[in-house]
Amino acid sequence: MSDGLSIGVVKPDWGVAGGFERLLTRLTDHLVEVGHDVRYETFPALITPRESWGLAQARRDWHEHPEFFRYLGLIEEVRRLDLDRYDLVLSTQPPTFLADHPRVLALFYHQARIFYDLAGPYVELGEVDPVRHRSASRIVNETDRALSGGVAHWLAGSQECANRLDEYWDVPDDRVSLVHAPALTEVPADPPPWDSAGPVLCVSRHEWPKRTEFVVAAAQLVDRPVELVGGGGREAFLRRLDAELTRQPELASTGDPAELWMRSALDVRAPEGAAGTARILGNVDDTTRNDAYARASVVVAPAYREDYGLTALEAMLWRRPLIVCRDGGGLVDIVADTGAGLVVDPTPSAIAEGVQRIVEDRAFTSDMLERAAEVPARYTWARCHAQLDDAVERAMAD
């Protein structure tokens, strides 16, 4: 591969600057540092029905399945980009890997999951017509397969993401490599000592299927405060669920746990503003988030088949015990076979029992923290940048 490539980074603008955006900045800064000419190709992600469709028809179709028609609209935005001047295109969030270019390096952390591994659960959530969603999922899968031929190499953010490439698109192993990104937050070199009496902490967006509902339910079952940091589309629902469970705490440990996170955001039974048990902080600044980590006795990351799991790395850097669920995808990848975190069943009761074990069994927790202290050394920027450089070479060689 020759030095000094012209690289176009295709990035939908979602109007936010979250963890993925910070990671992408670090990666593109590195590409510039090693001599490449890097330019962003962006377009609005929050698109609306096209007048060119015929406005009445567009609104009617969009209403029938907004996520499906938005995805098709995003494909249209990606495919219309003029990328011919670039030697290599670095794609980011879906569906940018469908860029019309013969050499795409796909940075693959995300997938339109409601049309793939979450297709069944999304129907169960009750927010879409089952027949319509099955048809939409088929169309998205076929379209992704048909238009992704320009991807020369896939750079997957975790083994969970790499497995999806094999599961859904039969991508050969030699066209996939992994990138292991470090935690993106600044953590003190010497964090304050662990206090077993501190609050239980969850740092996550409140979106489906992050399952922060499990942590709110666990607040009814543990003997300490529970704090949740993060915002998202289900935050208002989460606050009202917290109030509902506070009024009827038996609901936290009885019945099917899936009913907690598989409830539509429209399905709440507590009045808005009713008092709850958990402390839901919402979006906060870095200082407030760091204060929460410093106080925490246990960090819980309950997401379902998470793409990566930076929260797990943050907890380890803060030297705080970690609980993940056994179907947590990338979160489990980080702690698998190391004993660096406690892996439990995906239920509020199992999470509460895990908290109790951590705060009571000092020998167990001390061993966990020793193992966890070794994990972040495997996730360095030097290693991450080397994996990116290798993927660029592979994409250019194919």
Short mmCIF file of C-alpha atoms in Angstrom, two decimals, residues 71-356:
data_model
loop_
_atom_site.label_atom_id
_atom_site.label_comp_id
_atom_site.label_asym_id
_atom_site.label_seq_id
_atom_site.Cartn_x
_atom_site.Cartn_y
_atom_site.Cartn_z
CA TYR A 71 -33.44 3.25 6.35
CA LEU A 72 -34.31 3.26 2.64
CA GLY A 73 -33.97 7.04 2.65
CA LEU A 74 -30.53 6.78 4.25
CA ILE A 75 -29.47 4.29 1.58
CA GLU A 76 -30.55 6.81 -1.03
CA GLU A 77 -28.45 9.52 0.68
CA VAL A 78 -25.40 7.25 0.83
CA ARG A 79 -25.65 6.08 -2.76
CA ARG A 80 -25.96 9.61 -4.14
CA LEU A 81 -22.60 10.71 -2.65
CA ASP A 82 -19.85 11.41 -5.19
CA LEU A 83 -16.87 9.48 -3.78
CA ASP A 84 -14.82 8.95 -6.94
CA ARG A 85 -11.99 11.23 -5.80
CA TYR A 86 -11.10 8.99 -2.87
CA ASP A 87 -8.67 6.06 -2.89
CA LEU A 88 -10.54 4.50 0.02
CA VAL A 89 -13.86 5.08 1.74
CA LEU A 90 -14.21 4.50 5.48
CA SER A 91 -17.85 3.76 6.27
CA THR A 92 -19.27 4.26 9.75
CA GLN A 93 -22.88 3.74 10.87
CA PRO A 94 -25.39 1.82 8.77
CA PRO A 95 -26.10 1.95 5.92
CA THR A 96 -22.87 3.76 4.98
CA PHE A 97 -21.19 0.45 4.15
CA LEU A 98 -23.39 0.55 1.03
CA ALA A 99 -21.40 3.51 -0.35
CA ASP A 100 -20.96 3.40 -4.11
CA HIS A 101 -17.19 2.92 -4.22
CA PRO A 102 -15.01 -0.08 -5.18
CA ARG A 103 -12.88 0.12 -2.03
CA VAL A 104 -14.83 0.51 1.21
CA LEU A 105 -13.35 -0.21 4.62
CA ALA A 106 -16.40 -0.77 6.81
CA LEU A 107 -15.96 0.21 10.46
CA PHE A 108 -18.65 -2.11 11.76
CA TYR A 109 -20.00 -1.44 15.23
CA HIS A 110 -23.65 -1.10 14.30
CA GLN A 111 -26.26 -2.76 12.19
CA ALA A 112 -29.92 -1.92 11.57
CA ARG A 113 -30.63 -4.55 14.20
CA ILE A 114 -34.42 -4.33 14.23
CA PHE A 115 -34.26 -5.97 10.79
CA TYR A 116 -31.79 -8.64 11.92
CA ASP A 117 -31.19 -10.13 15.38
CA LEU A 118 -33.84 -7.87 16.94
CA ALA A 119 -36.49 -8.45 14.27
CA GLY A 120 -38.45 -10.94 16.40
CA PRO A 121 -38.23 -8.97 19.66
CA TYR A 122 -39.18 -5.76 17.83
CA VAL A 123 -42.40 -7.39 16.67
CA GLU A 124 -43.06 -8.62 20.22
CA LEU A 125 -42.62 -5.06 21.47
CA GLY A 126 -45.90 -4.32 19.70
CA GLU A 127 -44.90 -1.15 17.89
CA VAL A 128 -45.07 -2.52 14.34
CA ASP A 129 -47.30 -4.77 12.28
CA PRO A 130 -45.73 -8.30 12.25
CA VAL A 131 -46.41 -9.05 8.58
CA ARG A 132 -45.17 -5.65 7.47
CA HIS A 133 -42.01 -5.97 9.58
CA ARG A 134 -41.17 -9.43 8.25
CA SER A 135 -41.41 -8.04 4.74
CA ALA A 136 -39.33 -5.00 5.67
CA SER A 137 -36.65 -7.18 7.27
CA ARG A 138 -36.42 -9.33 4.14
CA ILE A 139 -36.07 -6.28 1.91
CA VAL A 140 -33.40 -4.71 4.12
CA ASN A 141 -31.42 -7.95 4.28
CA GLU A 142 -31.58 -8.45 0.51
CA THR A 143 -30.69 -4.81 -0.15
CA ASP A 144 -27.73 -4.86 2.23
CA ARG A 145 -26.43 -8.04 0.62
CA ALA A 146 -26.90 -6.75 -2.92
CA LEU A 147 -25.26 -3.35 -2.44
CA SER A 148 -22.39 -4.19 -0.08
CA GLY A 149 -20.12 -5.58 -2.80
CA GLY A 150 -17.84 -2.55 -2.56
CA VAL A 151 -16.73 -3.48 0.95
CA ALA A 152 -13.15 -4.66 0.57
CA HIS A 153 -12.69 -5.29 4.29
CA TRP A 154 -14.76 -5.21 7.47
CA LEU A 155 -13.28 -3.85 10.70
CA ALA A 156 -15.56 -5.17 13.44
CA GLY A 157 -15.67 -3.55 16.86
CA SER A 158 -16.14 -6.85 18.70
CA GLN A 159 -16.50 -10.57 18.16
CA GLU A 160 -20.23 -10.04 18.57
CA CYS A 161 -20.22 -7.74 15.54
CA ALA A 162 -17.98 -10.08 13.56
CA ASN A 163 -20.36 -12.95 14.28
CA ARG A 164 -23.25 -10.97 12.79
CA LEU A 165 -21.33 -10.56 9.54
CA ASP A 166 -21.04 -14.32 9.30
CA GLU A 167 -24.56 -15.02 10.52
CA TYR A 168 -26.43 -12.72 8.16
CA TRP A 169 -24.20 -12.01 5.17
CA ASP A 170 -21.79 -14.98 5.09
CA VAL A 171 -18.78 -12.66 5.02
CA PRO A 172 -15.58 -14.80 4.83
CA ASP A 173 -13.24 -14.69 7.83
CA ASP A 174 -10.36 -13.34 5.74
CA ARG A 175 -12.38 -10.19 5.00
CA VAL A 176 -13.01 -9.42 8.68
CA SER A 177 -10.65 -8.24 11.39
CA LEU A 178 -11.24 -6.82 14.87
CA VAL A 179 -10.47 -3.45 16.37
CA HIS A 180 -10.27 -3.15 20.16
CA ALA A 181 -11.00 0.42 21.19
CA PRO A 182 -10.04 1.65 24.65
CA ALA A 183 -12.39 3.45 27.00
CA LEU A 184 -12.95 7.01 25.86
CA THR A 185 -13.25 8.73 29.23
CA GLU A 186 -10.46 10.21 31.31
CA VAL A 187 -10.03 8.15 34.48
CA PRO A 188 -7.76 9.13 37.39
CA ALA A 189 -4.52 7.15 37.50
CA ASP A 190 -5.31 6.33 41.12
CA PRO A 191 -9.11 6.12 41.57
CA PRO A 192 -10.54 6.43 45.08
CA PRO A 193 -10.72 3.15 47.05
CA TRP A 194 -13.70 0.90 46.46
CA ASP A 195 -16.50 1.39 49.00
CA SER A 196 -18.74 -1.65 49.30
CA ALA A 197 -21.50 0.55 50.75
CA GLY A 198 -21.73 2.78 47.68
CA PRO A 199 -24.59 2.91 45.16
CA VAL A 200 -25.19 0.50 42.31
CA LEU A 201 -24.45 2.34 39.05
CA CYS A 202 -25.61 1.89 35.46
CA VAL A 203 -24.10 4.10 32.74
CA SER A 204 -26.06 3.66 29.53
CA ARG A 205 -28.38 5.28 27.03
CA HIS A 206 -31.99 4.55 27.87
CA GLU A 207 -32.87 2.94 24.58
CA TRP A 208 -34.31 -0.40 23.61
CA PRO A 209 -32.62 -2.93 24.05
CA LYS A 210 -30.14 -1.51 26.59
CA ARG A 211 -32.39 -3.04 29.28
CA THR A 212 -31.80 -0.37 31.89
CA GLU A 213 -35.29 -1.41 32.99
CA PHE A 214 -33.59 -4.33 34.77
CA VAL A 215 -31.52 -1.94 36.88
CA VAL A 216 -34.59 0.10 37.82
CA ALA A 217 -36.31 -3.12 38.86
CA ALA A 218 -33.24 -4.27 40.81
CA ALA A 219 -33.50 -1.04 42.82
CA GLN A 220 -36.45 -2.68 44.59
CA LEU A 221 -34.34 -5.71 45.51
CA VAL A 222 -31.02 -4.32 46.80
CA ASP A 223 -30.15 -2.70 50.10
CA ARG A 224 -28.45 0.39 48.66
CA PRO A 225 -29.15 3.32 46.35
CA VAL A 226 -29.25 2.75 42.60
CA GLU A 227 -28.11 5.45 40.17
CA LEU A 228 -28.52 5.57 36.39
CA VAL A 229 -26.51 7.93 34.19
CA GLY A 230 -27.53 8.62 30.59
CA GLY A 231 -30.39 9.88 28.48
CA GLY A 232 -32.33 8.42 25.58
CA GLY A 233 -35.70 7.91 24.03
CA ARG A 234 -36.98 5.67 26.84
CA GLU A 235 -35.91 7.89 29.72
CA ALA A 236 -39.43 9.20 30.43
CA PHE A 237 -40.77 5.64 30.25
CA LEU A 238 -38.03 4.50 32.63
CA ARG A 239 -38.94 7.14 35.20
CA ARG A 240 -42.58 6.10 35.15
CA LEU A 241 -41.64 2.42 35.29
CA ASP A 242 -39.54 3.22 38.36
CA ALA A 243 -42.57 4.85 39.98
CA GLU A 244 -44.77 1.90 39.03
CA LEU A 245 -42.35 -0.61 40.57
CA THR A 246 -42.00 1.54 43.69
CA ARG A 247 -45.78 1.31 44.15
CA GLN A 248 -45.80 -2.42 43.38
CA PRO A 249 -42.31 -3.73 44.27
CA GLU A 250 -43.36 -7.36 43.88
CA LEU A 251 -43.42 -6.78 40.10
CA ALA A 252 -39.62 -6.50 40.14
CA SER A 253 -39.13 -10.16 40.98
CA THR A 254 -42.26 -11.91 39.73
CA GLY A 255 -43.42 -12.76 36.24
CA ASP A 256 -41.39 -12.83 33.05
CA PRO A 257 -38.38 -10.43 33.24
CA ALA A 258 -38.64 -9.88 29.48
CA GLU A 259 -41.90 -8.05 30.09
CA LEU A 260 -39.95 -5.23 31.71
CA TRP A 261 -37.84 -4.32 28.68
CA MET A 262 -40.24 -5.66 26.06
CA ARG A 263 -42.89 -3.11 26.99
CA SER A 264 -43.70 -0.33 24.59
CA ALA A 265 -42.65 3.11 25.77
CA LEU A 266 -46.35 3.97 25.49
CA ASP A 267 -47.27 1.30 28.04
CA VAL A 268 -46.86 2.85 31.49
CA ARG A 269 -49.18 2.67 34.46
CA ALA A 270 -47.76 5.30 36.81
CA PRO A 271 -48.63 8.97 36.42
CA GLU A 272 -45.95 11.29 35.10
CA GLY A 273 -43.96 12.83 37.97
CA ALA A 274 -44.74 10.04 40.46
CA ALA A 275 -41.90 9.26 42.87
CA GLY A 276 -39.61 6.29 42.23
CA THR A 277 -36.81 4.49 44.04
CA ALA A 278 -33.88 4.75 41.64
CA ARG A 279 -31.95 7.97 41.09
CA ILE A 280 -32.19 8.57 37.33
CA LEU A 281 -29.72 11.35 36.58
CA GLY A 282 -30.27 11.63 32.82
CA ASN A 283 -27.60 13.14 30.58
CA VAL A 284 -24.81 14.57 32.71
CA ASP A 285 -21.42 16.19 32.20
CA ASP A 286 -18.16 14.26 32.54
CA THR A 287 -17.56 15.45 36.10
CA THR A 288 -20.95 14.21 37.32
CA ARG A 289 -20.49 10.87 35.54
CA ASN A 290 -17.02 10.46 37.05
CA ASP A 291 -18.36 11.27 40.51
CA ALA A 292 -20.92 8.50 40.02
CA TYR A 293 -18.20 6.00 39.10
CA ALA A 294 -16.14 7.08 42.10
CA ARG A 295 -19.10 6.43 44.46
CA ALA A 296 -20.18 3.13 42.94
CA SER A 297 -19.99 -0.18 44.76
CA VAL A 298 -21.04 -2.12 41.64
CA VAL A 299 -21.39 -1.17 37.96
CA VAL A 300 -24.16 -2.99 36.06
CA ALA A 301 -24.17 -3.18 32.25
CA PRO A 302 -27.37 -5.10 31.35
CA ALA A 303 -27.63 -4.54 27.56
CA TYR A 304 -28.75 -7.30 25.19
CA ARG A 305 -26.16 -8.38 22.58
CA GLU A 306 -24.24 -5.13 22.95
CA ASP A 307 -22.09 -4.12 19.99
CA TYR A 308 -19.03 -3.47 22.14
CA GLY A 309 -19.19 -2.55 25.81
CA LEU A 310 -17.12 0.50 26.69
CA THR A 311 -18.93 0.70 30.04
CA ALA A 312 -17.19 -2.52 31.04
CA LEU A 313 -13.78 -1.04 30.30
CA GLU A 314 -14.68 2.15 32.17
CA ALA A 315 -15.68 0.15 35.24
CA MET A 316 -12.38 -1.73 35.14
CA LEU A 317 -10.38 1.49 34.83
CA TRP A 318 -12.26 2.85 37.84
CA ARG A 319 -11.53 -0.47 39.62
CA ARG A 320 -15.17 -1.09 40.32
CA PRO A 321 -16.82 -4.55 40.29
CA LEU A 322 -18.82 -5.23 37.13
CA ILE A 323 -21.98 -7.22 36.41
CA VAL A 324 -23.03 -8.11 32.84
CA CYS A 325 -25.76 -10.40 31.54
CA ARG A 326 -24.82 -13.63 29.82
CA ASP A 327 -26.55 -12.57 26.59
CA GLY A 328 -24.70 -9.24 26.63
CA GLY A 329 -22.71 -9.75 23.42
CA GLY A 330 -19.65 -7.49 23.34
CA LEU A 331 -19.89 -6.88 27.09
CA VAL A 332 -19.43 -10.59 27.70
CA ASP A 333 -16.62 -10.72 25.12
CA ILE A 334 -14.62 -8.32 27.30
CA VAL A 335 -14.94 -10.38 30.47
CA ALA A 336 -15.24 -13.90 29.01
CA ASP A 337 -12.84 -16.48 30.45
CA THR A 338 -11.04 -13.87 32.57
CA GLY A 339 -13.15 -13.60 35.72
CA ALA A 340 -12.93 -9.81 35.23
CA GLY A 341 -16.68 -9.40 35.76
CA LEU A 342 -19.63 -11.31 37.12
CA VAL A 343 -21.84 -12.79 34.38
CA VAL A 344 -25.44 -13.37 35.49
CA ASP A 345 -28.78 -14.35 34.01
CA PRO A 346 -30.67 -11.44 32.40
CA THR A 347 -33.12 -10.81 35.25
CA PRO A 348 -33.43 -8.14 37.95
CA SER A 349 -33.28 -10.85 40.60
CA ALA A 350 -30.01 -12.25 39.25
CA ILE A 351 -28.54 -8.75 39.11
CA ALA A 352 -29.60 -8.09 42.71
CA GLU A 353 -28.11 -11.42 43.82
CA GLY A 354 -24.89 -10.53 42.02
CA VAL A 355 -24.73 -7.19 43.82
CA GLN A 356 -25.22 -8.96 47.14
#
